PDB file of C-alpha atoms in Angstrom:
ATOM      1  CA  UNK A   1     -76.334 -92.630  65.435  1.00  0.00           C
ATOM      2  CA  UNK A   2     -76.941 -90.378  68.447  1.00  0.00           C
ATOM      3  CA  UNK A   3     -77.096 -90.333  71.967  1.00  0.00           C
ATOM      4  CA  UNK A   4     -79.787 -88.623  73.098  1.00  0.00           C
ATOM      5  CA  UNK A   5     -78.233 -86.552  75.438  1.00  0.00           C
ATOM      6  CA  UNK A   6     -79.176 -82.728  73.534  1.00  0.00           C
ATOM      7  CA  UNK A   7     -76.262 -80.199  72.832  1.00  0.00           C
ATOM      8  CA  UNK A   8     -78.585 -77.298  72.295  1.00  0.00           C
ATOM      9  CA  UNK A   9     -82.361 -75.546  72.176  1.00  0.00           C
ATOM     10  CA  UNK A  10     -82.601 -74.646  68.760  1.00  0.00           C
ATOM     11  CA  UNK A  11     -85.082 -72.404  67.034  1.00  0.00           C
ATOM     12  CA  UNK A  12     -87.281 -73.019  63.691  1.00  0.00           C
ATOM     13  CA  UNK A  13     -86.334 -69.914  62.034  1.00  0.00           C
ATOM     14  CA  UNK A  14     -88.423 -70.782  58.940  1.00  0.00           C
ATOM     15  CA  UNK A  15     -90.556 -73.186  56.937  1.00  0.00           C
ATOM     16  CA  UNK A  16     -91.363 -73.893  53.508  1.00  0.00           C
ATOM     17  CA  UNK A  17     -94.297 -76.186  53.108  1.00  0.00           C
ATOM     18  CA  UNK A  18     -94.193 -77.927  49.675  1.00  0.00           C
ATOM     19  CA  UNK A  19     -97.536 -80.384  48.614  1.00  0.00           C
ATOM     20  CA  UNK A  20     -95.570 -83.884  49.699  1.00  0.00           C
ATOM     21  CA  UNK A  21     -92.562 -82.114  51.512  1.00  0.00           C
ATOM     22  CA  UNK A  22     -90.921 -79.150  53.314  1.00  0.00           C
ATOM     23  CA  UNK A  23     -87.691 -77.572  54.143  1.00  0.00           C
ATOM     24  CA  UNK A  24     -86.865 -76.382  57.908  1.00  0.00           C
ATOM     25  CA  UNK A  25     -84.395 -73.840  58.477  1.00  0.00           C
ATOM     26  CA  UNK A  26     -83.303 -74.098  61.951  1.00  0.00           C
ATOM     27  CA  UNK A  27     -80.938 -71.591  64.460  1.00  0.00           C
ATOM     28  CA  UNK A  28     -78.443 -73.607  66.049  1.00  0.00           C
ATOM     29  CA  UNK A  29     -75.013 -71.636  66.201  1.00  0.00           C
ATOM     30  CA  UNK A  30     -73.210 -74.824  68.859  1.00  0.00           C
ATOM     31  CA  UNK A  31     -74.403 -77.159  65.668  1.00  0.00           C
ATOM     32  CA  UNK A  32     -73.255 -76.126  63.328  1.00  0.00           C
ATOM     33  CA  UNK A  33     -69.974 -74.607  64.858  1.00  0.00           C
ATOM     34  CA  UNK A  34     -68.209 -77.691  62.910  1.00  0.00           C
ATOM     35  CA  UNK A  35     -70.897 -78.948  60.362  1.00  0.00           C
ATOM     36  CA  UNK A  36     -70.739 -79.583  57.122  1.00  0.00           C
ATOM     37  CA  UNK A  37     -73.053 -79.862  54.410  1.00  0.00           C
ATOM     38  CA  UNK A  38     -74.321 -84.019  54.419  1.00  0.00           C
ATOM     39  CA  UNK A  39     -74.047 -83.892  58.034  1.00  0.00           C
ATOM     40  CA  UNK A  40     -76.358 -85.509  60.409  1.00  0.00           C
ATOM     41  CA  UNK A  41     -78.065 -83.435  62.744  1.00  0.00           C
ATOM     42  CA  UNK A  42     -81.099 -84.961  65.729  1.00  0.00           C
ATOM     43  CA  UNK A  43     -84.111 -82.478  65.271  1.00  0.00           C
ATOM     44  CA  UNK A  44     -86.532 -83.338  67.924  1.00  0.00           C
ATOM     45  CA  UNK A  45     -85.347 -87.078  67.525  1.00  0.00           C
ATOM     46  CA  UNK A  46     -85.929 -87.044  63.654  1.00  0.00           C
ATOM     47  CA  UNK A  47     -82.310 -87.844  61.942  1.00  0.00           C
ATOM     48  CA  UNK A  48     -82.152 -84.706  59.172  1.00  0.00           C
ATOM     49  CA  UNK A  49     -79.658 -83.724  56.524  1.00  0.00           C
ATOM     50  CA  UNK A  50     -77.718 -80.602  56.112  1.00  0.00           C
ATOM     51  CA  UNK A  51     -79.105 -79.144  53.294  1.00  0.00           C
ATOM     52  CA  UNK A  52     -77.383 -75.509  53.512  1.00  0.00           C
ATOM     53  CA  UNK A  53     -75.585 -73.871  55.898  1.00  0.00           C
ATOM     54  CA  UNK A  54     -77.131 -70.260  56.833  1.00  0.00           C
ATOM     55  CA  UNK A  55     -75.876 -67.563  60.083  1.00  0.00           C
ATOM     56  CA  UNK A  56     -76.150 -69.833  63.133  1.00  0.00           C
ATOM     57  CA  UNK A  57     -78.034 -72.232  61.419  1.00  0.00           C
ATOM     58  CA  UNK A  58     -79.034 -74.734  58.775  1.00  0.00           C
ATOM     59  CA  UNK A  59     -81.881 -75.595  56.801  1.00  0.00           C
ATOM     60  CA  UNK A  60     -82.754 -79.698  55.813  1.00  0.00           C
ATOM     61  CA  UNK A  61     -85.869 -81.314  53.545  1.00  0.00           C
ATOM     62  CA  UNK A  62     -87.961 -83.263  55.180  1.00  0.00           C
ATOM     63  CA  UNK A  63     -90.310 -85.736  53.431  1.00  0.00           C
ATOM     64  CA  UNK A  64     -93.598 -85.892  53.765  1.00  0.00           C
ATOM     65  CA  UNK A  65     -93.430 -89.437  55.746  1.00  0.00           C
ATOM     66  CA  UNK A  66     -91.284 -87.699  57.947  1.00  0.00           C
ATOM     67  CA  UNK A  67     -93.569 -85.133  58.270  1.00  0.00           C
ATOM     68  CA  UNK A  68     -96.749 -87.750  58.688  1.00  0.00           C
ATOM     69  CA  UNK A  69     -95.002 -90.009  61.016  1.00  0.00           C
ATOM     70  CA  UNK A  70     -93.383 -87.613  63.394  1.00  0.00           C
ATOM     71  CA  UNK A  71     -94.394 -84.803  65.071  1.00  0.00           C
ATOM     72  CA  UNK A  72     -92.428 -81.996  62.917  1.00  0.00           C
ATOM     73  CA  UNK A  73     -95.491 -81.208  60.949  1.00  0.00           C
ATOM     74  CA  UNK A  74     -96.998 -80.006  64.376  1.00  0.00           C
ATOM     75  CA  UNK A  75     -94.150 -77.729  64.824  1.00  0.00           C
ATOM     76  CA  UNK A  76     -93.995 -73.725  63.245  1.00  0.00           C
ATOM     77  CA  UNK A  77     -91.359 -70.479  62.852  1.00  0.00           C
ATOM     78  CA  UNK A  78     -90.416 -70.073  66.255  1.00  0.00           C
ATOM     79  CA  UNK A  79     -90.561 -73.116  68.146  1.00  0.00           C
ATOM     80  CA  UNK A  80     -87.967 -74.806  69.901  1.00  0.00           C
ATOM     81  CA  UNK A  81     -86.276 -77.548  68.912  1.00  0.00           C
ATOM     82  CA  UNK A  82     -83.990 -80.230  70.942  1.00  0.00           C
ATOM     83  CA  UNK A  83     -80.905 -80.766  68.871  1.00  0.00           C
ATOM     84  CA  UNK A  84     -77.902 -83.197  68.978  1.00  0.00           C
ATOM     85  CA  UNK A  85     -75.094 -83.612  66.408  1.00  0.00           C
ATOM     86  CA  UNK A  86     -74.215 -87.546  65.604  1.00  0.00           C
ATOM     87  CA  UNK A  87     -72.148 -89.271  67.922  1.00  0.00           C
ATOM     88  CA  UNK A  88     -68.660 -89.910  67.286  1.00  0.00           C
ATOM     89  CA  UNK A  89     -66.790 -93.131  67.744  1.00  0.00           C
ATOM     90  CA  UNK A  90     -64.795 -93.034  70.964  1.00  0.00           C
ATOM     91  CA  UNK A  91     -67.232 -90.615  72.984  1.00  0.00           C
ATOM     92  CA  UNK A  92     -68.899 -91.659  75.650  1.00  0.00           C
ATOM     93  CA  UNK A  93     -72.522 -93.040  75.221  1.00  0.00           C
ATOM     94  CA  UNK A  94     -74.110 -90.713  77.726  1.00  0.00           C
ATOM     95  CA  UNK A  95     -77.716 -91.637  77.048  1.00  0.00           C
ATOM     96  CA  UNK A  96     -78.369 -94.837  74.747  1.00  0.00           C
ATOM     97  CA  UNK A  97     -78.110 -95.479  71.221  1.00  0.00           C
ATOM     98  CA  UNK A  98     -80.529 -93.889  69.556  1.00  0.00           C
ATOM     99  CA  UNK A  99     -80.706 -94.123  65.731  1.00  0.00           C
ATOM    100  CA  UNK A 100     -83.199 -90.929  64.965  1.00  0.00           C
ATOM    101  CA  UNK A 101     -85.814 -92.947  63.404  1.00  0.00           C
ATOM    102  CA  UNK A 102     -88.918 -92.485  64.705  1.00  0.00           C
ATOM    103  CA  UNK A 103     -91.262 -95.383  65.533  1.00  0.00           C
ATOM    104  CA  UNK A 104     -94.453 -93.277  66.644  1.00  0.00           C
ATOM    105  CA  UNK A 105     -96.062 -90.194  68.332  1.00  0.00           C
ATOM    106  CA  UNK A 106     -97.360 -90.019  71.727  1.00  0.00           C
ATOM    107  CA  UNK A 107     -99.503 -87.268  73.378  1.00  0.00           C
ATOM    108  CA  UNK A 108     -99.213 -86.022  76.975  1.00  0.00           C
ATOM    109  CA  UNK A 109    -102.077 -87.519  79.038  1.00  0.00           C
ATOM    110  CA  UNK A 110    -100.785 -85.807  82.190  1.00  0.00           C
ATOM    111  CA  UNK A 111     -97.934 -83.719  83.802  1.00  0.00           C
ATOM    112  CA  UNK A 112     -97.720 -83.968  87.454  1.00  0.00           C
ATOM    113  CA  UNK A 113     -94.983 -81.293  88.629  1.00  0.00           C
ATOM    114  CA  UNK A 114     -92.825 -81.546  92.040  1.00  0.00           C
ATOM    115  CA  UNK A 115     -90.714 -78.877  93.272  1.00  0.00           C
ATOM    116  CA  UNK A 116     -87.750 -79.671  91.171  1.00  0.00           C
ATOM    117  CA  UNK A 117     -88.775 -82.454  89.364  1.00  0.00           C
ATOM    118  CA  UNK A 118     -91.644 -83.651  86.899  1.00  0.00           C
ATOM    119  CA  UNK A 119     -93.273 -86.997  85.579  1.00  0.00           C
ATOM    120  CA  UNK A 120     -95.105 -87.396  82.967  1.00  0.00           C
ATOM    121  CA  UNK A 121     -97.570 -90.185  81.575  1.00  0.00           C
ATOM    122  CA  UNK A 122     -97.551 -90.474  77.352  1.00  0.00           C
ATOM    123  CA  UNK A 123     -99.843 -92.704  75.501  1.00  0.00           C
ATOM    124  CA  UNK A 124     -98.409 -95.347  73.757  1.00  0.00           C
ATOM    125  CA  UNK A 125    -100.040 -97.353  71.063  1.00  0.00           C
ATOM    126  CA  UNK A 126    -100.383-101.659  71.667  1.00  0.00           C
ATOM    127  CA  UNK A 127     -97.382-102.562  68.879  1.00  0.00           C
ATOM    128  CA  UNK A 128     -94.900-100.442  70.020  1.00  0.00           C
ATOM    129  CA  UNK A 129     -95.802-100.099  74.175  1.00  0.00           C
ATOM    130  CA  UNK A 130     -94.432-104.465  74.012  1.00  0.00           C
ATOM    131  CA  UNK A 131     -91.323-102.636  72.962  1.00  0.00           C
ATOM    132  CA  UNK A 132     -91.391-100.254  76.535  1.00  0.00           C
ATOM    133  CA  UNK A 133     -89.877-101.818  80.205  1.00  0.00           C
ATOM    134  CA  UNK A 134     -89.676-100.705  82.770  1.00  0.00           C
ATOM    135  CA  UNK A 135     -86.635 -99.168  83.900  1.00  0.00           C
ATOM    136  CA  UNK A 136     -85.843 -99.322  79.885  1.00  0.00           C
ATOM    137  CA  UNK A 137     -84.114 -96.398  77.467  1.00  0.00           C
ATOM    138  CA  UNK A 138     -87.302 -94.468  75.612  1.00  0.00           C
ATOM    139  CA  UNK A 139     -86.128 -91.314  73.607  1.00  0.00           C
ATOM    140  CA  UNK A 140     -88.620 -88.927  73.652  1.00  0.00           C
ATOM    141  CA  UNK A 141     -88.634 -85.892  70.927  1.00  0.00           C
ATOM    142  CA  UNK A 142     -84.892 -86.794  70.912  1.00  0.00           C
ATOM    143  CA  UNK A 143     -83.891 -87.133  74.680  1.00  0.00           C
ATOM    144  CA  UNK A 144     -82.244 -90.007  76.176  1.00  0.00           C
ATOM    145  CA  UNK A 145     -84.599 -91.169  78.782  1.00  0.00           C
ATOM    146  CA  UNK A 146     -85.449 -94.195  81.953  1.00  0.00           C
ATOM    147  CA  UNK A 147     -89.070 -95.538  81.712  1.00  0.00           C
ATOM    148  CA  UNK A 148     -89.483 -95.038  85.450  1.00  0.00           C
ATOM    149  CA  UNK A 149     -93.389 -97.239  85.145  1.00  0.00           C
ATOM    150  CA  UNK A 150     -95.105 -98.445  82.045  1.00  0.00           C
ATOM    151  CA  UNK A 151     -99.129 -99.844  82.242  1.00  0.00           C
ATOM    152  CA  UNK A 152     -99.841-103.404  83.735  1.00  0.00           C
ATOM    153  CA  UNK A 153    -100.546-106.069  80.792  1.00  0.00           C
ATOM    154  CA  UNK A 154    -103.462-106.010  79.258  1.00  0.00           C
ATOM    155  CA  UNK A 155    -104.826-108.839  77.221  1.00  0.00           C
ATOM    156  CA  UNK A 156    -107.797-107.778  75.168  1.00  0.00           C
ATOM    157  CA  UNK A 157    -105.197-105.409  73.534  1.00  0.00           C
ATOM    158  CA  UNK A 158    -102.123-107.530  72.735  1.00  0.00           C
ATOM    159  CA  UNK A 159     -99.550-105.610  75.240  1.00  0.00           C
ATOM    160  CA  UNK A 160     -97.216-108.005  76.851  1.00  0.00           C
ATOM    161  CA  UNK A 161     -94.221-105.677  77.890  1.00  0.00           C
ATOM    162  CA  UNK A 162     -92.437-106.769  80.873  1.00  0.00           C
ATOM    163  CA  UNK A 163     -92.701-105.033  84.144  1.00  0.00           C
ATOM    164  CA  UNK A 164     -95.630-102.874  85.114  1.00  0.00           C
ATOM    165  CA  UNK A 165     -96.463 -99.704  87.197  1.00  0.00           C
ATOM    166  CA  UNK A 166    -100.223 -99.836  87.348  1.00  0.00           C
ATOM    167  CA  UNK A 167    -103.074-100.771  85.223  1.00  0.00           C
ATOM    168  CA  UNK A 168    -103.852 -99.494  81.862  1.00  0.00           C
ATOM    169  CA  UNK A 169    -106.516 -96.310  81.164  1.00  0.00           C
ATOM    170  CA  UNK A 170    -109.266 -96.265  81.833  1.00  0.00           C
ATOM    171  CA  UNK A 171    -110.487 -96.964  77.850  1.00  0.00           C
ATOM    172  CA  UNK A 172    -107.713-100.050  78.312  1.00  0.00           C
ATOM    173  CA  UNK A 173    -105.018 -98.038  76.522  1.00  0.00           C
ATOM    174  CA  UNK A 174    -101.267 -98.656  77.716  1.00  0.00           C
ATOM    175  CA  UNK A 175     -99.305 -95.799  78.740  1.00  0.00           C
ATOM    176  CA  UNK A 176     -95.739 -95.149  80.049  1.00  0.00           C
ATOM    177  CA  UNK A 177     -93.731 -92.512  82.424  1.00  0.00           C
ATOM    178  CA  UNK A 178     -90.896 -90.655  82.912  1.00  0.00           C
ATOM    179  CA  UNK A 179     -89.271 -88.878  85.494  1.00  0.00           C
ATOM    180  CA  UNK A 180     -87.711 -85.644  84.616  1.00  0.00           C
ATOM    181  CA  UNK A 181     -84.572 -83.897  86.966  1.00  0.00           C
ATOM    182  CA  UNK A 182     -84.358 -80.238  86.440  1.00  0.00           C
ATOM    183  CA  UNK A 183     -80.866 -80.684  84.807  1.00  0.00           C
ATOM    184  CA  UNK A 184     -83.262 -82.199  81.805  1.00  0.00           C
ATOM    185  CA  UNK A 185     -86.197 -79.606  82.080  1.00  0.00           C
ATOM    186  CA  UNK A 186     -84.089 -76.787  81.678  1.00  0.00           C
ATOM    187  CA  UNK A 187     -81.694 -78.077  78.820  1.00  0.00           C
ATOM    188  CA  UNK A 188     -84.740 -79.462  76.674  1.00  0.00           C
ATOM    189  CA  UNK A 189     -88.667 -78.886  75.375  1.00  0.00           C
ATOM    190  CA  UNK A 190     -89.747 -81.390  77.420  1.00  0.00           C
ATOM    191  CA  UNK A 191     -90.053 -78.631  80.147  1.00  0.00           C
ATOM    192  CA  UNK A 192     -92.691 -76.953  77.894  1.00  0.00           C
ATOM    193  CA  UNK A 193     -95.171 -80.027  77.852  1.00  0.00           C
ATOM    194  CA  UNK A 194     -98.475 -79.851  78.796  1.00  0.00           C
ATOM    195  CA  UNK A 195    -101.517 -82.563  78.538  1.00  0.00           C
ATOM    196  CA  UNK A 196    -102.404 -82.941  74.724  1.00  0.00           C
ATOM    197  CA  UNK A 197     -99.043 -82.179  73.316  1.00  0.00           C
ATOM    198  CA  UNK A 198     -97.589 -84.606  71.329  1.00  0.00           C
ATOM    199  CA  UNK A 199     -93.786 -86.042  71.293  1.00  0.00           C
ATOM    200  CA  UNK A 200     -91.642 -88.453  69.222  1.00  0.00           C
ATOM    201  CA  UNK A 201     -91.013 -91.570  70.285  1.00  0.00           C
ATOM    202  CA  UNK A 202     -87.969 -93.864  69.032  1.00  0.00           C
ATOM    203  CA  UNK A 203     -88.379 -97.054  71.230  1.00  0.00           C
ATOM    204  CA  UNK A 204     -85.007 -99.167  72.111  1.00  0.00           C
ATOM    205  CA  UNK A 205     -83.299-100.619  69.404  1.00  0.00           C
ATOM    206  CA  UNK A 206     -82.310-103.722  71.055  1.00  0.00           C
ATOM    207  CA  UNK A 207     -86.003-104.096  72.169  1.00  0.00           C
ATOM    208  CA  UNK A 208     -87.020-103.787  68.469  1.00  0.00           C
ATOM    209  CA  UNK A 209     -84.157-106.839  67.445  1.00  0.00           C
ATOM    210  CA  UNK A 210     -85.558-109.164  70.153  1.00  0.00           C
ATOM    211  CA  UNK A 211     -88.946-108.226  69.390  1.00  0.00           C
ATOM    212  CA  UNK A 212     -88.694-109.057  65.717  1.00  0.00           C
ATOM    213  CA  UNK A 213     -86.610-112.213  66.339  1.00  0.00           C
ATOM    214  CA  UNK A 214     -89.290-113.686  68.823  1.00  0.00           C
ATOM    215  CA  UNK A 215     -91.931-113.261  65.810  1.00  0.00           C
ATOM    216  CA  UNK A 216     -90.499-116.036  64.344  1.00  0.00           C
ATOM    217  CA  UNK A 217     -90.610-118.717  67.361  1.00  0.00           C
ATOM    218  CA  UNK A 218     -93.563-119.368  66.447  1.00  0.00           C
TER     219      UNK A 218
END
């Protein structure tokens, strides 16, 4: 389990891509400061296990689901990373729980940037935008964050989340924001995005539980 509150920017220092798989080697020297090999480290929101420990870093495998559902398979030597080590009992939950299993991708439809501050719109597919509310926890390429408006409901696609901050796209699609303080553009990627990037996205747990448990009402 994690938090979503990121400890560190890490760095890809190297990939090997393998036909159904590949192994990441990332920097992170505050990481791995106490890690252990069959430790669980947040990469971008993707839960990964310590392979090896190298200098000021580590390397894990990553399947190729992993690499199909999330966007790691997007990412090359050099890129930045948002990392978080699992939570331990007793700390406090800073963000929300977030279990590093990632439900979907999204891609940037828009940045609109303030002085110090920054919101941004994401795409979110019909199944998993019933899971988003407004004023909800989304985690977002591993960070902890408040749906500040999600797309009104839209029937010809199925999305019935609650709450609503405007009408869907223009195509019908639903969409959701986020508001973004500096303290969070400067620790994390999401600083870096630009329209047409795309992000991880592990919706709320305790959205998912209700969600399933409603499927059976009827």
């Amino acid at each position: 389990m994690f938090t979503g509150i990121i400890e560190e920017l890490g760095r890809i220092s190297g990939i090997e891509r393998h036909d159904t798989d590949a192994r990441l080697t990332v920097r992170a020297p505050l990481n791995v400061s106490d890690a252990r090999i069959g430790d669980s480290i947040s990469v971008d929101g993707v839960c990964l296990t310590v392979a090896e420990l190298v200098d000021d870093g580590f390397t894990a495998d990553v399947m190729g689901e992993t690499l199909r559902a999330s966007a790691l398979g997007d990412r090359a030597e050099g890129d930045a990373v948002n990392l978080e080590r699992a939570m331990r009992l007793g700390d406090r939950l800073g963000g929300h729980i977030v279990q590093g299993h990632i439900d979907t991708t999204s891609q940037v439809l828009e940045v609109e940037r303030f002085d110090a501050w920054r919101r941004i719109r994401f795409a979110i597919d019909p199944a998993h935008a019933r899971l988003l509310v407004d004023k909800g926890s989304v985690a977002v390429s591993g960070v902890s964050l408040t749906v500040s408006a999600v797309s009104a409901v839209n029937p010809s696609n199925g999305v019935d989340a609650v709450g609503s901050g405007g009408s869907a796209g223009a195509d019908g699609s639903p969409w959701f924001e986020v508001s973004l303080i500096p303290e969070t553009l400067a620790a994390t990627t999401l600083g870096d995005l630009d329209a047409g990037d795309r992000v991880n996205v592990e919706t709320d747990i305790l959205a998912r539980h209700v969600a399933r448990l409603a499927s059976f009402a009827g």
